[in-house]
Each structure stands twice: as C-alpha cells, then as structure tokens.
PDB file of C-alpha atoms in Angstrom:
ATOM      1  CA  MET A   1     -10.030  11.252  10.195  1.00 47.00           C
ATOM      2  CA  ASP A   2     -11.931  11.979   7.014  1.00 50.00           C
ATOM      3  CA  GLU A   3     -12.640   9.423   4.290  1.00 59.00           C
ATOM      4  CA  GLN A   4      -9.791  10.697   2.095  1.00 77.00           C
ATOM      5  CA  SER A   5      -7.061  10.691   4.776  1.00 89.00           C
ATOM      6  CA  LEU A   6      -4.652   7.784   4.821  1.00 94.00           C
ATOM      7  CA  GLU A   7      -4.270   6.119   8.212  1.00 95.00           C
ATOM      8  CA  THR A   8      -0.571   5.932   9.082  1.00 94.00           C
ATOM      9  CA  ARG A   9       1.475   5.049  12.155  1.00 93.00           C
ATOM     10  CA  PRO A  10       5.152   5.464  12.958  1.00 90.00           C
ATOM     11  CA  ALA A  11       7.096   2.242  12.501  1.00 86.00           C
ATOM     12  CA  GLN A  12      10.284   1.127  14.155  1.00 79.00           C
ATOM     13  CA  GLU A  13      13.568   2.380  12.724  1.00 78.00           C
ATOM     14  CA  GLY A  14      12.109   5.596  11.298  1.00 82.00           C
ATOM     15  CA  GLY A  15       9.651   4.100   8.869  1.00 92.00           C
ATOM     16  CA  THR A  16       5.898   4.309   8.433  1.00 97.00           C
ATOM     17  CA  LEU A  17       3.008   1.851   8.576  1.00 97.00           C
ATOM     18  CA  PHE A  18      -0.109   2.488   6.496  1.00 98.00           C
ATOM     19  CA  ARG A  19      -3.441   0.795   5.882  1.00 98.00           C
ATOM     20  CA  LEU A  20      -4.134  -0.863   2.563  1.00 98.00           C
ATOM     21  CA  ARG A  21      -7.236  -2.519   1.113  1.00 98.00           C
ATOM     22  CA  ALA A  22      -6.357  -5.100  -1.550  1.00 98.00           C
ATOM     23  CA  ARG A  23      -8.468  -6.011  -4.574  1.00 98.00           C
ATOM     24  CA  PRO A  24      -6.902  -9.211  -5.955  1.00 98.00           C
ATOM     25  CA  GLY A  25      -8.047 -10.710  -9.254  1.00 97.00           C
ATOM     26  CA  ALA A  26      -8.646  -7.269 -10.803  1.00 97.00           C
ATOM     27  CA  SER A  27      -8.436  -6.663 -14.537  1.00 97.00           C
ATOM     28  CA  ARG A  28      -5.445  -4.338 -14.053  1.00 96.00           C
ATOM     29  CA  ASN A  29      -2.824  -3.353 -11.485  1.00 98.00           C
ATOM     30  CA  GLY A  30      -2.915   0.088  -9.898  1.00 97.00           C
ATOM     31  CA  LEU A  31      -3.781   2.468  -7.095  1.00 98.00           C
ATOM     32  CA  GLU A  32      -7.517   3.174  -6.881  1.00 97.00           C
ATOM     33  CA  GLY A  33      -7.746   5.876  -4.222  1.00 97.00           C
ATOM     34  CA  ILE A  34      -8.114   6.312  -0.485  1.00 97.00           C
ATOM     35  CA  HIS A  35     -11.305   5.208   1.221  1.00 95.00           C
ATOM     36  CA  GLY A  36     -12.000   4.721   4.910  1.00 94.00           C
ATOM     37  CA  GLY A  37      -8.384   5.499   5.798  1.00 96.00           C
ATOM     38  CA  ALA A  38      -6.932   2.794   3.543  1.00 98.00           C
ATOM     39  CA  LEU A  39      -5.172   2.994   0.189  1.00 98.00           C
ATOM     40  CA  LYS A  40      -7.092   0.796  -2.250  1.00 98.00           C
ATOM     41  CA  VAL A  41      -4.833  -1.176  -4.583  1.00 98.00           C
ATOM     42  CA  ALA A  42      -5.949  -3.470  -7.404  1.00 98.00           C
ATOM     43  CA  VAL A  43      -3.767  -6.348  -8.572  1.00 98.00           C
ATOM     44  CA  HIS A  44      -4.352  -8.831 -11.363  1.00 98.00           C
ATOM     45  CA  ALA A  45      -2.766 -11.677  -9.364  1.00 98.00           C
ATOM     46  CA  PRO A  46      -5.107 -14.147  -7.646  1.00 97.00           C
ATOM     47  CA  PRO A  47      -5.275 -14.379  -3.836  1.00 95.00           C
ATOM     48  CA  GLU A  48      -3.464 -17.695  -3.619  1.00 95.00           C
ATOM     49  CA  LYS A  49      -0.072 -18.776  -2.275  1.00 95.00           C
ATOM     50  CA  GLY A  50       1.012 -15.174  -1.642  1.00 95.00           C
ATOM     51  CA  LYS A  51       0.785 -14.153  -5.307  1.00 97.00           C
ATOM     52  CA  ALA A  52      -1.463 -11.146  -4.635  1.00 98.00           C
ATOM     53  CA  ASN A  53       0.687  -9.976  -1.698  1.00 98.00           C
ATOM     54  CA  LYS A  54       3.820 -10.112  -3.843  1.00 98.00           C
ATOM     55  CA  ALA A  55       2.052  -8.212  -6.620  1.00 98.00           C
ATOM     56  CA  LEU A  56       0.811  -5.574  -4.138  1.00 98.00           C
ATOM     57  CA  LEU A  57       4.355  -4.787  -3.036  1.00 98.00           C
ATOM     58  CA  GLU A  58       5.526  -4.592  -6.664  1.00 98.00           C
ATOM     59  CA  VAL A  59       2.690  -2.215  -7.620  1.00 98.00           C
ATOM     60  CA  LEU A  60       3.375  -0.007  -4.585  1.00 98.00           C
ATOM     61  CA  ALA A  61       7.120   0.113  -5.238  1.00 98.00           C
ATOM     62  CA  LYS A  62       6.623   1.182  -8.844  1.00 98.00           C
ATOM     63  CA  ALA A  63       3.808   3.686  -8.177  1.00 97.00           C
ATOM     64  CA  LEU A  64       5.512   5.340  -5.207  1.00 96.00           C
ATOM     65  CA  GLY A  65       9.123   5.240  -6.410  1.00 96.00           C
ATOM     66  CA  ILE A  66      10.231   3.206  -3.399  1.00 95.00           C
ATOM     67  CA  PRO A  67      12.667   0.279  -3.643  1.00 97.00           C
ATOM     68  CA  LYS A  68      10.753  -2.986  -3.192  1.00 97.00           C
ATOM     69  CA  LYS A  69      13.182  -4.047  -0.466  1.00 97.00           C
ATOM     70  CA  HIS A  70      11.905  -1.091   1.645  1.00 96.00           C
ATOM     71  CA  LEU A  71       8.310  -2.395   1.586  1.00 98.00           C
ATOM     72  CA  SER A  72       6.940  -5.284   3.623  1.00 97.00           C
ATOM     73  CA  LEU A  73       3.634  -6.711   4.732  1.00 97.00           C
ATOM     74  CA  ALA A  74       3.312  -5.990   8.457  1.00 96.00           C
ATOM     75  CA  LYS A  75      -0.154  -7.447   9.037  1.00 97.00           C
ATOM     76  CA  GLY A  76      -2.974  -9.074   7.071  1.00 97.00           C
ATOM     77  CA  GLU A  77      -1.286 -11.796   5.043  1.00 96.00           C
ATOM     78  CA  THR A  78      -4.577 -13.595   4.305  1.00 96.00           C
ATOM     79  CA  SER A  79      -6.929 -10.603   4.547  1.00 97.00           C
ATOM     80  CA  LYS A  80      -7.886  -7.899   2.061  1.00 97.00           C
ATOM     81  CA  ASP A  81      -7.212  -5.378   4.841  1.00 98.00           C
ATOM     82  CA  LYS A  82      -3.474  -5.032   5.424  1.00 98.00           C
ATOM     83  CA  TRP A  83      -0.825  -2.876   7.073  1.00 98.00           C
ATOM     84  CA  ILE A  84       2.234  -2.130   4.931  1.00 98.00           C
ATOM     85  CA  ALA A  85       5.582  -1.110   6.439  1.00 97.00           C
ATOM     86  CA  VAL A  86       7.765   1.349   4.535  1.00 97.00           C
ATOM     87  CA  GLN A  87      11.363   1.819   5.687  1.00 95.00           C
ATOM     88  CA  GLY A  88      13.102   5.188   5.643  1.00 91.00           C
ATOM     89  CA  ILE A  89      10.150   7.398   4.736  1.00 92.00           C
ATOM     90  CA  SER A  90       8.096   9.742   6.916  1.00 92.00           C
ATOM     91  CA  PRO A  91       4.284   9.666   7.029  1.00 92.00           C
ATOM     92  CA  SER A  92       4.102  13.084   5.340  1.00 93.00           C
ATOM     93  CA  GLU A  93       6.440  12.030   2.513  1.00 94.00           C
ATOM     94  CA  LEU A  94       4.497   8.802   2.034  1.00 95.00           C
ATOM     95  CA  GLU A  95       1.215  10.725   1.846  1.00 94.00           C
ATOM     96  CA  ARG A  96       2.747  13.135  -0.697  1.00 95.00           C
ATOM     97  CA  ARG A  97       3.945  10.274  -2.913  1.00 96.00           C
ATOM     98  CA  ILE A  98       0.583   8.525  -2.744  1.00 97.00           C
ATOM     99  CA  GLN A  99      -1.321  11.702  -3.649  1.00 95.00           C
ATOM    100  CA  GLU A 100       1.076  12.301  -6.556  1.00 96.00           C
ATOM    101  CA  ALA A 101       0.657   8.710  -7.801  1.00 96.00           C
ATOM    102  CA  LEU A 102      -3.145   8.951  -7.594  1.00 96.00           C
ATOM    103  CA  LYS A 103      -3.100  11.988  -9.910  1.00 93.00           C
ATOM    104  CA  LYS A 104      -1.467   9.980 -12.713  1.00 82.00           C
TER     105      LYS A 104
END
C-alpha cells in the first residue's frame, strides 16, 4: 500500500471499515489528507469525555455526505488511531467520496 492509499476492510452487513488518525484540539475541523493508510481528520473539540470522537463523526458525515447514523467508531475510542465503520457503502465508493472531499 502506498502512503496515499486509504486502508479499508469489508465490514459486516455490506459496510466498510477504514483507518483514521484524529487530531483533536485543532484550530479548525476538517479532512487533512491520507497518510500512512489513514485519513487524517482535525477537530476543534478536546479529547475528553468522547467530545472529539463525537466531533469526528460529525465532520466525516458532513464532508462525505453520509448520514451520521451510518458512521460509528469501531475501534480506538481513547486513541488517536481509530477504525471507523460506515454502513451501506463500498470501499471504492468511500474512497471516491474521500478523494472528492479532499479536493474541496
């Protein structure tokens, strides 16, 4: 896998899992690119009491045009390195949406 390829895995029920690297406490919310197989996402929320995790899902939903209820944290609740589950979307469609969002 090259540095700019997003690491994904098939999830149960036809969804997709992907790697994410969080940057809580940032000055702004947004997608920052793909590095080391993970989508880097900055959120203004602090890493306390789940605030940053909640903000991550909100930023992803808005940037990727996916209903928030279709996104969940699969692994990494207290880590900057996480796995996000997306229901009802293929790995190729997810990659397309991420690449489109990164161009904005």
